Short mmCIF file of N, CA and C in Angstrom, two decimals:
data_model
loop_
_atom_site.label_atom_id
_atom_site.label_comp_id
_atom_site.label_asym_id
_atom_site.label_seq_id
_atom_site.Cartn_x
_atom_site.Cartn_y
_atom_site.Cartn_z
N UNK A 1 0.85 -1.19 0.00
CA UNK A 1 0.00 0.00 0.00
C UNK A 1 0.88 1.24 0.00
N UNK A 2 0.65 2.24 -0.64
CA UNK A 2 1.40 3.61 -0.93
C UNK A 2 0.53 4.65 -0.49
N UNK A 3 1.05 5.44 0.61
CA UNK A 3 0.41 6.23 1.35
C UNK A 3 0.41 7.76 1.08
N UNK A 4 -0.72 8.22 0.42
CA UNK A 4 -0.42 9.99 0.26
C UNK A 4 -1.02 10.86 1.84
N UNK A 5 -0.10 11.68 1.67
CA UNK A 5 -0.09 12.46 2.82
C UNK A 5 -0.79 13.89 1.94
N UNK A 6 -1.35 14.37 2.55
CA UNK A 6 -2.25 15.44 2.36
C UNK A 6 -1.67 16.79 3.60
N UNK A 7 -1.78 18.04 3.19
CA UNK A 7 -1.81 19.25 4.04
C UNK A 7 -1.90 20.65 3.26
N UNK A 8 -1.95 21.42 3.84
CA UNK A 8 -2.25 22.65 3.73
C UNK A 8 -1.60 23.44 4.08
N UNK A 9 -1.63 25.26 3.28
CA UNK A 9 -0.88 25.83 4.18
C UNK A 9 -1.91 27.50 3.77
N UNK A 10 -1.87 28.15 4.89
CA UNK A 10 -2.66 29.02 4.86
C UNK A 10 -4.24 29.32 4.94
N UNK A 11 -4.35 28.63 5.78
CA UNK A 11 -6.15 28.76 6.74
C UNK A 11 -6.41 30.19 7.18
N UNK A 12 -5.18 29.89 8.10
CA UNK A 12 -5.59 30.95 9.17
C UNK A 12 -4.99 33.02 8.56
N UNK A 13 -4.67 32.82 7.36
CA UNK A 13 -4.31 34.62 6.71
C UNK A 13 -5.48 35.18 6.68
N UNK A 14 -5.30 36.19 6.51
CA UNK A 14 -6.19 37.38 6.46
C UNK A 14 -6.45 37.60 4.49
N UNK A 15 -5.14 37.44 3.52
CA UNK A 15 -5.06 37.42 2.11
C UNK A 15 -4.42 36.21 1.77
N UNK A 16 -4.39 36.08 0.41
CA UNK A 16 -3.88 35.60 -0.70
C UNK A 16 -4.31 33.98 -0.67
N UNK A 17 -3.71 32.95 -1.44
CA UNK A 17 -4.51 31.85 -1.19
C UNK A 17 -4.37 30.72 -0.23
N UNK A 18 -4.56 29.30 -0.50
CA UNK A 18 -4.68 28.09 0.37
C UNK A 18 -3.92 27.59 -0.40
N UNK A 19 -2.92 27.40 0.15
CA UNK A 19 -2.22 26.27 -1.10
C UNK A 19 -1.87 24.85 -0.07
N UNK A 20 -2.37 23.55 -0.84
CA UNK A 20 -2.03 22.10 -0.30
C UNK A 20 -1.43 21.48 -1.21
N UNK A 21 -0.61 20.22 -0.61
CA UNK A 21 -0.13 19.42 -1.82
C UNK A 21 -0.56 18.19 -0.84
N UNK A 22 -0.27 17.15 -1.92
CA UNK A 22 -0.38 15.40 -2.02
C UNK A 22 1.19 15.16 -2.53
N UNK A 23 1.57 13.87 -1.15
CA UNK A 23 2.97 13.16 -1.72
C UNK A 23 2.51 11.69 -1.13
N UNK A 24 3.01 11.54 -2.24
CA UNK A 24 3.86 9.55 -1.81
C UNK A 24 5.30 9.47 -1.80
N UNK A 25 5.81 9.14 -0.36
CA UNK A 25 7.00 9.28 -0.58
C UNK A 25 7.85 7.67 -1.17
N UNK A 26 8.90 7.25 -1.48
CA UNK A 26 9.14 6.04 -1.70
C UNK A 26 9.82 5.45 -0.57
N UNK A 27 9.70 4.40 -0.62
CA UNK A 27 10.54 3.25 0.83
C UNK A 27 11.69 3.95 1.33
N UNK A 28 12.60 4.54 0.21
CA UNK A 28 14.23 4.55 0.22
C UNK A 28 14.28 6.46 0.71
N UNK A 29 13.05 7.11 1.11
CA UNK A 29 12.94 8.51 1.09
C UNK A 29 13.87 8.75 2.33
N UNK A 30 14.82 9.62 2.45
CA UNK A 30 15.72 10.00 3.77
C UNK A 30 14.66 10.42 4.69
N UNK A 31 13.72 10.00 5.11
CA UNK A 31 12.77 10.74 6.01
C UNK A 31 13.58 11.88 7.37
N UNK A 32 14.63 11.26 7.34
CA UNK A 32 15.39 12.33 8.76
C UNK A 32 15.18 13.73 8.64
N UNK A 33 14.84 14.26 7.12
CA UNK A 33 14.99 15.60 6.83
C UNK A 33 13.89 16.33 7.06
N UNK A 34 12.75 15.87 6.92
CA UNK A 34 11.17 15.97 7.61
C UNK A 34 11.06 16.20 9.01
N UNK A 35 10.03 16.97 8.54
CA UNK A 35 9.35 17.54 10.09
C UNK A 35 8.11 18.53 9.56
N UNK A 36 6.90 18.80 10.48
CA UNK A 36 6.12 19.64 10.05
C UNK A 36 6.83 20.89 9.96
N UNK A 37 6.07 20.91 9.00
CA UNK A 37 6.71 22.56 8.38
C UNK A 37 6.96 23.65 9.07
N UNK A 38 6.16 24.00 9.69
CA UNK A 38 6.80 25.22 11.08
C UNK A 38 7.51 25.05 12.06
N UNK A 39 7.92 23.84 12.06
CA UNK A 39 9.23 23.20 12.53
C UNK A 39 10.44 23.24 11.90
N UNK A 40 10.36 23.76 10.78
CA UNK A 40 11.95 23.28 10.23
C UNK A 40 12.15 25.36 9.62
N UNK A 41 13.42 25.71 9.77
CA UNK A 41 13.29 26.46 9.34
C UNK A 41 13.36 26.72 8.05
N UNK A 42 13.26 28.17 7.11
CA UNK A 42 13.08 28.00 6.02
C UNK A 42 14.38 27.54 4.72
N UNK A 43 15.53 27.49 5.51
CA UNK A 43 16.16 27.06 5.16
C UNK A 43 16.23 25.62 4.52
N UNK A 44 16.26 24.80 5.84
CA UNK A 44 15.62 23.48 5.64
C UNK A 44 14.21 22.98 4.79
N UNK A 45 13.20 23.65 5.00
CA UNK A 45 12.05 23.90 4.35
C UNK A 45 12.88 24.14 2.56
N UNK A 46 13.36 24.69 2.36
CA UNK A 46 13.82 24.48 0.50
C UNK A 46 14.25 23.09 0.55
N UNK A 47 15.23 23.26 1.37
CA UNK A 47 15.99 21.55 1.32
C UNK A 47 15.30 20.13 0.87
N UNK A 48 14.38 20.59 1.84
CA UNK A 48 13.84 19.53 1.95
C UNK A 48 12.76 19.35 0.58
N UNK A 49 12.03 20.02 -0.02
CA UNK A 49 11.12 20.79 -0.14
C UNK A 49 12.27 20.21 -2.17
N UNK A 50 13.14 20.48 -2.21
CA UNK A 50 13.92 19.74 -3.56
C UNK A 50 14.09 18.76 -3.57
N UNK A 51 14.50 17.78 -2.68
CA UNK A 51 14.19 16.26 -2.17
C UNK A 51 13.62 15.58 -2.22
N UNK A 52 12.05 16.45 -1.43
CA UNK A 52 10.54 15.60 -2.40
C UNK A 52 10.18 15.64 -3.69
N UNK A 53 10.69 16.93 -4.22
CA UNK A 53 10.41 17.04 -5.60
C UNK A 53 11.31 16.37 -6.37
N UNK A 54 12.42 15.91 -5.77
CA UNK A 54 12.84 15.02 -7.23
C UNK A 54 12.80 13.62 -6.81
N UNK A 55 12.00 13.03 -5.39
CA UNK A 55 11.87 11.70 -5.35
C UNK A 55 11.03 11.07 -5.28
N UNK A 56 9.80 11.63 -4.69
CA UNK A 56 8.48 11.42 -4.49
C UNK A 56 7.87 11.66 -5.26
N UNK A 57 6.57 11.34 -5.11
CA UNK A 57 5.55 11.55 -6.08
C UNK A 57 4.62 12.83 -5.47
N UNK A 58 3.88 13.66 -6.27
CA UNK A 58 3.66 14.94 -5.40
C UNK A 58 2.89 15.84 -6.69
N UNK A 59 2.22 16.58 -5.57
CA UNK A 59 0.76 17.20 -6.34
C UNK A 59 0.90 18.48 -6.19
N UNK A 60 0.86 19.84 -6.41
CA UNK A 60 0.62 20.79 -5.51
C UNK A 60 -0.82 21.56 -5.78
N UNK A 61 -1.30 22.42 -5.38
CA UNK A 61 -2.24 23.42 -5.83
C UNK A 61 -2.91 24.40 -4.99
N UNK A 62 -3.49 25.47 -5.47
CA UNK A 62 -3.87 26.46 -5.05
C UNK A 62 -5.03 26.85 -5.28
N UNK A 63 -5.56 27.80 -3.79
CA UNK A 63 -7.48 28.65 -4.39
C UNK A 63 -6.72 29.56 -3.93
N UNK A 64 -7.53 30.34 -4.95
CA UNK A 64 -7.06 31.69 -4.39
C UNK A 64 -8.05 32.41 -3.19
N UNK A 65 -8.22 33.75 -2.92
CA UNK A 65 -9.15 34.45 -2.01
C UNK A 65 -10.51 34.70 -2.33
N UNK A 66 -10.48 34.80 -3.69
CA UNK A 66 -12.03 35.31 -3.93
C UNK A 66 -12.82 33.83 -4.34
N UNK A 67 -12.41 32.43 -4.12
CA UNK A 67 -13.20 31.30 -4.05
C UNK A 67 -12.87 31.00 -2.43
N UNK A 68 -12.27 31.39 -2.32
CA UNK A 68 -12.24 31.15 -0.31
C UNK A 68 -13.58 32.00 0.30
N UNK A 69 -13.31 33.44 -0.19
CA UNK A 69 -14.36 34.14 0.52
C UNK A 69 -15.82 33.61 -0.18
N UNK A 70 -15.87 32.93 -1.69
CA UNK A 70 -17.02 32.05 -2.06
C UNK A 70 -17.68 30.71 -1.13
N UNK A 71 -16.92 30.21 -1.15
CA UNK A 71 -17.02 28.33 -0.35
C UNK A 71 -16.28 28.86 0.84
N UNK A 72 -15.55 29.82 1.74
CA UNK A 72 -15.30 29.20 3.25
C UNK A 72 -13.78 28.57 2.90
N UNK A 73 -13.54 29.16 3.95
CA UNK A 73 -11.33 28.40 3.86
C UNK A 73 -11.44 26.61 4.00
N UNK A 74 -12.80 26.12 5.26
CA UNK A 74 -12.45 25.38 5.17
C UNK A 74 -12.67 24.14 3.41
N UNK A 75 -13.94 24.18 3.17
CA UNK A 75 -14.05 23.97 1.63
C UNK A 75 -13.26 24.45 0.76
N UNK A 76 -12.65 25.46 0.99
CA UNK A 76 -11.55 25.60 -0.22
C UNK A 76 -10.12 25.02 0.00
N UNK A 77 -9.59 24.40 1.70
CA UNK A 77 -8.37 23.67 2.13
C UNK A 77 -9.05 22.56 1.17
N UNK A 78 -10.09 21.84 1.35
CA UNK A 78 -10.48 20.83 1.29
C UNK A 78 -10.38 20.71 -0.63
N UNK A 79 -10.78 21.63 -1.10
CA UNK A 79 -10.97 21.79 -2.78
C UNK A 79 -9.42 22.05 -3.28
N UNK A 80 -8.68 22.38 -2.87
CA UNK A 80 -6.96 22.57 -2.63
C UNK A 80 -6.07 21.04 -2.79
N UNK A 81 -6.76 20.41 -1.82
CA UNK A 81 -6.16 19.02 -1.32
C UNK A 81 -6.46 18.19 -2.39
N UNK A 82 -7.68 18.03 -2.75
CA UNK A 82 -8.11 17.49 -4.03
C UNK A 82 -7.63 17.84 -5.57
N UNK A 83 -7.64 18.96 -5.43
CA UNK A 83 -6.75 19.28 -7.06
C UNK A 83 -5.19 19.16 -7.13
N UNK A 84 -4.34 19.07 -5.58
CA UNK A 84 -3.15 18.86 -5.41
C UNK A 84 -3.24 17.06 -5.86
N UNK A 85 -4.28 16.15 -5.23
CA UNK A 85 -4.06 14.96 -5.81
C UNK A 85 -4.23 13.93 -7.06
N UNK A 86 -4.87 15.25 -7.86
CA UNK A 86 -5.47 15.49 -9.65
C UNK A 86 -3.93 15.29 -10.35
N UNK A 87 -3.49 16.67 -9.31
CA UNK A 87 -1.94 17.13 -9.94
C UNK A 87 -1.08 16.01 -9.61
N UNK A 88 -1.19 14.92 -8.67
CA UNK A 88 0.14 14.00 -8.28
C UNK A 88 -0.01 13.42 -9.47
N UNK A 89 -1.74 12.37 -9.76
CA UNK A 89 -1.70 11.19 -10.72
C UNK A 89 -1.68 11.68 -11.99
N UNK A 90 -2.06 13.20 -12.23
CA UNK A 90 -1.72 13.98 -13.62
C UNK A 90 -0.10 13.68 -13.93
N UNK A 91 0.80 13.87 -13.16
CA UNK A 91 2.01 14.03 -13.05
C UNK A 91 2.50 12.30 -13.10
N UNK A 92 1.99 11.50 -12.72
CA UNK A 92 2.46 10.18 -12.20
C UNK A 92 1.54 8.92 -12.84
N UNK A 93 1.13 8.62 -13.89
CA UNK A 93 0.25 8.00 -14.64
C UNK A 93 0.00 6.51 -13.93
N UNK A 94 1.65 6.20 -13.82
CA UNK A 94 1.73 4.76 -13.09
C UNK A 94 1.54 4.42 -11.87
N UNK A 95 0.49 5.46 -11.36
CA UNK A 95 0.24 5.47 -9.97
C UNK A 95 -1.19 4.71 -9.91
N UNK A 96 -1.64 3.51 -9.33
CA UNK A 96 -3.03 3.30 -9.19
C UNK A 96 -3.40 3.10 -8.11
N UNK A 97 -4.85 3.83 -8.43
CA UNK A 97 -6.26 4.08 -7.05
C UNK A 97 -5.84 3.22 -6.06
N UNK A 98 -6.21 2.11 -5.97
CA UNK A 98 -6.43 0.87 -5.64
C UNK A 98 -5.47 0.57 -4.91
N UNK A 99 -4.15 0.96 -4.98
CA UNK A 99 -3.03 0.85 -4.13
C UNK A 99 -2.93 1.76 -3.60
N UNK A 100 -3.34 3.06 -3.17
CA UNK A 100 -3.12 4.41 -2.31
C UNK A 100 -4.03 4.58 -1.28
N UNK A 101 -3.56 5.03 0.01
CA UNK A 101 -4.69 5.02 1.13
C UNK A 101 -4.03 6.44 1.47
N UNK A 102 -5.31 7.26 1.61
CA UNK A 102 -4.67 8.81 2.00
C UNK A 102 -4.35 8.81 3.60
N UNK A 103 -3.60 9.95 4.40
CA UNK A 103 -3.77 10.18 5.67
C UNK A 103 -3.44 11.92 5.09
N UNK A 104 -4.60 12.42 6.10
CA UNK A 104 -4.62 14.00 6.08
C UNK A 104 -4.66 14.76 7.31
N UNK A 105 -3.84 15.68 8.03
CA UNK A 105 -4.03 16.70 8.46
C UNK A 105 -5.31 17.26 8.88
N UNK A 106 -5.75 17.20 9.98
CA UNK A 106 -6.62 17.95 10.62
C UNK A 106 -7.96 16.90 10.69
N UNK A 107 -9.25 17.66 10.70
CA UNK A 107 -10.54 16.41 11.37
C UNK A 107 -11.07 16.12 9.95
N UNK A 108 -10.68 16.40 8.51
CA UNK A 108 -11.83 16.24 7.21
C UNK A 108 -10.85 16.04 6.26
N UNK A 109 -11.21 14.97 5.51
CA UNK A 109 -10.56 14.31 4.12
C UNK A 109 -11.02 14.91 3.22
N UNK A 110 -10.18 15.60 2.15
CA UNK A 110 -10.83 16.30 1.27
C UNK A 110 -11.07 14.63 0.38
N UNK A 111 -11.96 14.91 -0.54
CA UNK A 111 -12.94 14.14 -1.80
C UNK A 111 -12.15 13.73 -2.71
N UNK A 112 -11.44 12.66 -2.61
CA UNK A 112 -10.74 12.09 -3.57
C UNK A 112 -11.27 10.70 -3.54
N UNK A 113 -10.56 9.89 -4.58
CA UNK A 113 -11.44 8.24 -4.88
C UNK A 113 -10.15 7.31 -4.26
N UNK A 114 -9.83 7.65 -3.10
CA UNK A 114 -9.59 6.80 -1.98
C UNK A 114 -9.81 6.58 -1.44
N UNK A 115 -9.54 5.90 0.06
CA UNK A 115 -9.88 5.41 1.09
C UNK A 115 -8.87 6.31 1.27
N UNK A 116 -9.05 7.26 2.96
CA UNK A 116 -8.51 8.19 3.19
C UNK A 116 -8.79 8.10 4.77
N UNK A 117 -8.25 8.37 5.91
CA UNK A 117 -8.21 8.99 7.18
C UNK A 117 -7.60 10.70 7.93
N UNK A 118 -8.60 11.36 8.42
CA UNK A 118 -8.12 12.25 8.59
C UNK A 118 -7.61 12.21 10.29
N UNK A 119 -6.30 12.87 10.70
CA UNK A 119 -5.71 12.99 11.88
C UNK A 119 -5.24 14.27 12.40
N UNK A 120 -5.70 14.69 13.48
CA UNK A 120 -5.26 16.20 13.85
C UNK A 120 -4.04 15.75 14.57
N UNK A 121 -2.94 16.93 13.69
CA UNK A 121 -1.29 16.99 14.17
C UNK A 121 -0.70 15.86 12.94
N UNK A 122 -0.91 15.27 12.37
CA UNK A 122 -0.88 14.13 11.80
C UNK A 122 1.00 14.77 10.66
N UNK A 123 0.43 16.04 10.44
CA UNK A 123 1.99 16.40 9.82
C UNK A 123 2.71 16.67 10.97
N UNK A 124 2.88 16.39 12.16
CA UNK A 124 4.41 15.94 12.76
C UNK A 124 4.64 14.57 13.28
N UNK A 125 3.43 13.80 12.65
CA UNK A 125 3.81 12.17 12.63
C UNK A 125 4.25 11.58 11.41
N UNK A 126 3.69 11.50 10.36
CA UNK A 126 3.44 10.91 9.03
C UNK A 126 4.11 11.59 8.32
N UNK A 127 5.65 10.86 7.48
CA UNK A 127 6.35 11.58 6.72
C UNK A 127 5.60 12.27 5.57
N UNK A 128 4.62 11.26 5.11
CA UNK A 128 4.37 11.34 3.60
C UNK A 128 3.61 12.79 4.10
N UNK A 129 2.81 13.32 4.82
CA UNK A 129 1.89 14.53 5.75
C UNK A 129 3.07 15.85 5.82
N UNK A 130 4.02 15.11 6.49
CA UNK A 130 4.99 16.15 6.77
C UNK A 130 5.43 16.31 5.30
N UNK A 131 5.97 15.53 4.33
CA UNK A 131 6.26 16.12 3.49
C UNK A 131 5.19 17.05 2.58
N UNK A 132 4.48 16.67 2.70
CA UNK A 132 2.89 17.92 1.92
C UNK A 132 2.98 19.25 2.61
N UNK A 133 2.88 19.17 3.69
CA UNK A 133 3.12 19.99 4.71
C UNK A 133 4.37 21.09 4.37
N UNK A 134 5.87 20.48 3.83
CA UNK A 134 6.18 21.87 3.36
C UNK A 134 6.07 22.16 2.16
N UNK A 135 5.63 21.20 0.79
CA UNK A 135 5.64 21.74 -0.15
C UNK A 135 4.32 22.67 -0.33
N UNK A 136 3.33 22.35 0.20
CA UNK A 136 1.92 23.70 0.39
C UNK A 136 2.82 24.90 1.12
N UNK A 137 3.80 24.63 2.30
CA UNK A 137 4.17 26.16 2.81
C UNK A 137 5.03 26.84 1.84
N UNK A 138 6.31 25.77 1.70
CA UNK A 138 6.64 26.74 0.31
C UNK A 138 6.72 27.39 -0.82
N UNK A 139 5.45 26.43 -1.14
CA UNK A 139 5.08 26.96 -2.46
C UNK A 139 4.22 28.79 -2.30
N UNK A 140 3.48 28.10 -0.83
CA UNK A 140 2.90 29.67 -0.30
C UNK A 140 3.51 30.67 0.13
N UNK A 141 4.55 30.46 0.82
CA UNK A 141 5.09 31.58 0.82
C UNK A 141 6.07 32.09 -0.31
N UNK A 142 6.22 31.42 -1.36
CA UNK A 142 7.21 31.84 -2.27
C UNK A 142 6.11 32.52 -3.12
N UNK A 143 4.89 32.45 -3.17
CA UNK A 143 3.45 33.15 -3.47
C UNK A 143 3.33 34.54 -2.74
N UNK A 144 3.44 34.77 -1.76
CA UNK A 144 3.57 35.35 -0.94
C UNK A 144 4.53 36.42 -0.76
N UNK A 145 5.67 35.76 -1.55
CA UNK A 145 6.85 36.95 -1.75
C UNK A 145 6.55 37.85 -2.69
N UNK A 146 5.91 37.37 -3.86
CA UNK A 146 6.08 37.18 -5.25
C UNK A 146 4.87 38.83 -5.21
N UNK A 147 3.31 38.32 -3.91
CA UNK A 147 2.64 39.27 -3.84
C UNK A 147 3.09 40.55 -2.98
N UNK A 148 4.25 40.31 -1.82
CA UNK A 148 5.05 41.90 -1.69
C UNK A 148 5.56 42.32 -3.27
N UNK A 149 6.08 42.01 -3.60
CA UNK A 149 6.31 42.95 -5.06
C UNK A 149 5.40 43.55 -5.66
N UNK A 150 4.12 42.81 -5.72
CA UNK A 150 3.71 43.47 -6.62
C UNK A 150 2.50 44.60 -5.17
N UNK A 151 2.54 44.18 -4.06
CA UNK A 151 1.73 45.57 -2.72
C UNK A 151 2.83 45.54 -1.82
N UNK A 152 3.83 46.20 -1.78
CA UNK A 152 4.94 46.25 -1.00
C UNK A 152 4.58 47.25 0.18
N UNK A 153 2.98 47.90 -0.11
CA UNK A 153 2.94 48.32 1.42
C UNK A 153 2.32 47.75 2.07
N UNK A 154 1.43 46.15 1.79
CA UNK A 154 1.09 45.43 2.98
C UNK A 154 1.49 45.03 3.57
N UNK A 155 3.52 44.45 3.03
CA UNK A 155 4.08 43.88 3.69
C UNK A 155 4.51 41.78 3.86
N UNK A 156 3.39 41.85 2.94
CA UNK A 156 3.25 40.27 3.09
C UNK A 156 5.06 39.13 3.31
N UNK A 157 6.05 40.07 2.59
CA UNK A 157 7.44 39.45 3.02
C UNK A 157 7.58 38.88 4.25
N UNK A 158 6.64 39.97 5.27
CA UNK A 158 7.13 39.62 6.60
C UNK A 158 6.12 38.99 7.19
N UNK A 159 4.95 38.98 6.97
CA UNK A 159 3.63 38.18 7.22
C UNK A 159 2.56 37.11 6.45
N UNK A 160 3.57 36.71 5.16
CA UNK A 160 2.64 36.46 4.54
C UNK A 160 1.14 36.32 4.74
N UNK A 161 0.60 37.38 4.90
CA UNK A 161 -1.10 37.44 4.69
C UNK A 161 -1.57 37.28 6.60
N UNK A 162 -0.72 36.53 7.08
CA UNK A 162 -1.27 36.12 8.12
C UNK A 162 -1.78 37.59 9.38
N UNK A 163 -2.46 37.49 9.83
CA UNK A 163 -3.36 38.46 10.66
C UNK A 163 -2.36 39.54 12.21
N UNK A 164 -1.19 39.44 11.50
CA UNK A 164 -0.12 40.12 12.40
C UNK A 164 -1.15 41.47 12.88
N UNK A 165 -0.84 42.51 13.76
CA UNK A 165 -0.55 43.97 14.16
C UNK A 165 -0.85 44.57 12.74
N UNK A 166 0.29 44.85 12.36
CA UNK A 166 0.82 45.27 11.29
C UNK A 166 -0.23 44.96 9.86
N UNK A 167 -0.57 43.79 9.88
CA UNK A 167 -1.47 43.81 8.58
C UNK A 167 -2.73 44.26 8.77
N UNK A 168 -2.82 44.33 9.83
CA UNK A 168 -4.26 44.69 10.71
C UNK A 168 -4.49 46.74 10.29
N UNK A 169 -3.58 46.64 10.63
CA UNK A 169 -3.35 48.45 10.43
C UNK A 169 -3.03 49.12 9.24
N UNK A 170 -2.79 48.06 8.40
CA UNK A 170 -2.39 48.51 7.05
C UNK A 170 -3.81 48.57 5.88
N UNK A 171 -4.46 47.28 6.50
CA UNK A 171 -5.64 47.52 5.72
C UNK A 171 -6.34 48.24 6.27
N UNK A 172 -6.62 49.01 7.65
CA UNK A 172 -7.94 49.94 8.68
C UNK A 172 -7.57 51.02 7.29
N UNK A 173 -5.85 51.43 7.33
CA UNK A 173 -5.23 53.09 7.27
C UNK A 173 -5.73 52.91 5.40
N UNK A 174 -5.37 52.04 4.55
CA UNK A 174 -5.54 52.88 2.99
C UNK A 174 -6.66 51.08 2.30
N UNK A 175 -7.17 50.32 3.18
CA UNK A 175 -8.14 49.88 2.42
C UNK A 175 -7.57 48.06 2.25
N UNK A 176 -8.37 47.28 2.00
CA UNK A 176 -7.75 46.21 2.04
C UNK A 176 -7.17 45.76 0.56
N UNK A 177 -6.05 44.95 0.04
CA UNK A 177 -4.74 44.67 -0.48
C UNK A 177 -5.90 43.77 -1.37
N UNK A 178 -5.87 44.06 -3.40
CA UNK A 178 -6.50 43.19 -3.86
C UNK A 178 -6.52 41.69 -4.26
N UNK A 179 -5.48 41.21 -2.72
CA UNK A 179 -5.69 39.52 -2.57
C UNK A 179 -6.35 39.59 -1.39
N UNK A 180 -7.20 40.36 -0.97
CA UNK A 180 -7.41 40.33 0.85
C UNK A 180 -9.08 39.61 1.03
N UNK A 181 -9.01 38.64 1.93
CA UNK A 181 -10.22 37.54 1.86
C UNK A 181 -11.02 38.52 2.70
N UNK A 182 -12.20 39.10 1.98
CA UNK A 182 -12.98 39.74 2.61
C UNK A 182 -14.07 39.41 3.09
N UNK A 183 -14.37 38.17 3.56
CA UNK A 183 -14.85 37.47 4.78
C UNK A 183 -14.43 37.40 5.91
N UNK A 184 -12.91 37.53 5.66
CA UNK A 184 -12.12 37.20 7.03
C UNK A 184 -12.20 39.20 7.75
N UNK A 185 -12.11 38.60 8.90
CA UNK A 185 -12.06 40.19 9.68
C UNK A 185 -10.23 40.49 9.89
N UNK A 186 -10.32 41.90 9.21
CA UNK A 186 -9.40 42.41 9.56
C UNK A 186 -9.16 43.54 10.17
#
C-alpha cells in the first residue's frame, strides 16, 4: 500500500490563497529531513522541499481568495487538497487508485477516490503529511513573496497574509490589499 499524505498551508491569513499538496514518498525517502513545516526552518524547508520534488511523487495546488471568501477556507483547504491529488496522478500516470490510502491533516478528508483517514497533528507524525506539509508552505510563501512585489505596502514578506498587528493596520489606514479575503475580519 502507498500512502499519500495530504496538508495545507494558509487557513488561518487574512489574504492571498490556500495552497495544499499530495505526496507519496518512496521506501528509500531519507525521512530524517522531515518535520512539520513550522518546525523546520526556512532554510531546511527548500531543502527539503527539492528532495521531495525530485523523489516522491507529489501534487501541488492552489485557491485563491475570492473562491475562499465564495465556499469558506475550510471547503476551499479541502478543494486545494483534491486538485493537489489530480496534480500527483496527472504528473504520475503509473500510480493506481487501488493501491493508495490517503492520511490527512486535521478532522476532514478532502474528496478524492480513496480510502482516506483524517488525523489532527498528523503532519508531525506521518512523513508522507509532513512532506505535503512543506511543499503547500513553500510553495505559499514563495506566493507570498512574489505578492510583496507586486503591494509592498502590505508587507506580506514579513507576514505572509497572516493576521499580524501590522497587517491589521495597514488595511484599517488605505483599504484592504486586492488579494485580501474579505470574509475574514481584519
Amino acid at each position: 500500500m502507498l500512502y499519500a499524505g495530504f496538508d495545507e498551508a494558509g487557513r488561518g491569513p487574512l489574504a492571498g490563497p490556500v495552497c495544499a499538496a499530495a505526496v507519496i514518498l518512496p521506501d528509500d525517502f531519507p525521512v530524517e529531513i522531515l518535520n512539520d513545516s513550522k518546525k523546520l526552518s526556512e532554510k531546511k524547508r527548500a531543502a527539503a522541499e527539492s528532495v521531495i520534488k525530485e523523489k516522491a511523487f507529489w501534487g501541488i495546488a492552489m485557491v485563491d481568495h475570492k473562491k475562499i471568501d465564495e465556499i469558506n477556507i475550510l471547503e476551499a483547504s479541502m478543494l486545494a487538497m483534491k486538485l493537489a491529488f489530480e496534480d500527483m496522478l496527472k504528473k504520475s500516470p503509473e500510480l493506481k487508485l487501488e493501491e493508495i490510502s490517503g492520511i490527512t491533516d486535521g478532522t476532514r478528508c478532502p474528496d478524492v477516490p480513496i480510502e482516506c483517514r483524517c488525523e489532527p497533528k498528523a503532519d508531525g507524525k506521518y512523513p508522507c503529511v509532513m512532506a505535503a506539509s512543506i511543499l503547500a508552505k513553500t510553495c505559499r510563501d514563495r506566493l507570498m513573496l512574489e505578492m510583496d512585489k507586486k503591494y509592498p505596502e502590505y508587507g506580506y514578506a514579513k507576514h505572509k497574509g497572516y493576521p499580524t498587528k501590522a497587517h491589521r493596520e495597514i488595511c484599517h489606514k488605505i483599504g484592504p490589499s486586492p488579494i485580501q479575503r474579505l470574509t475574514f475580519k481584519y
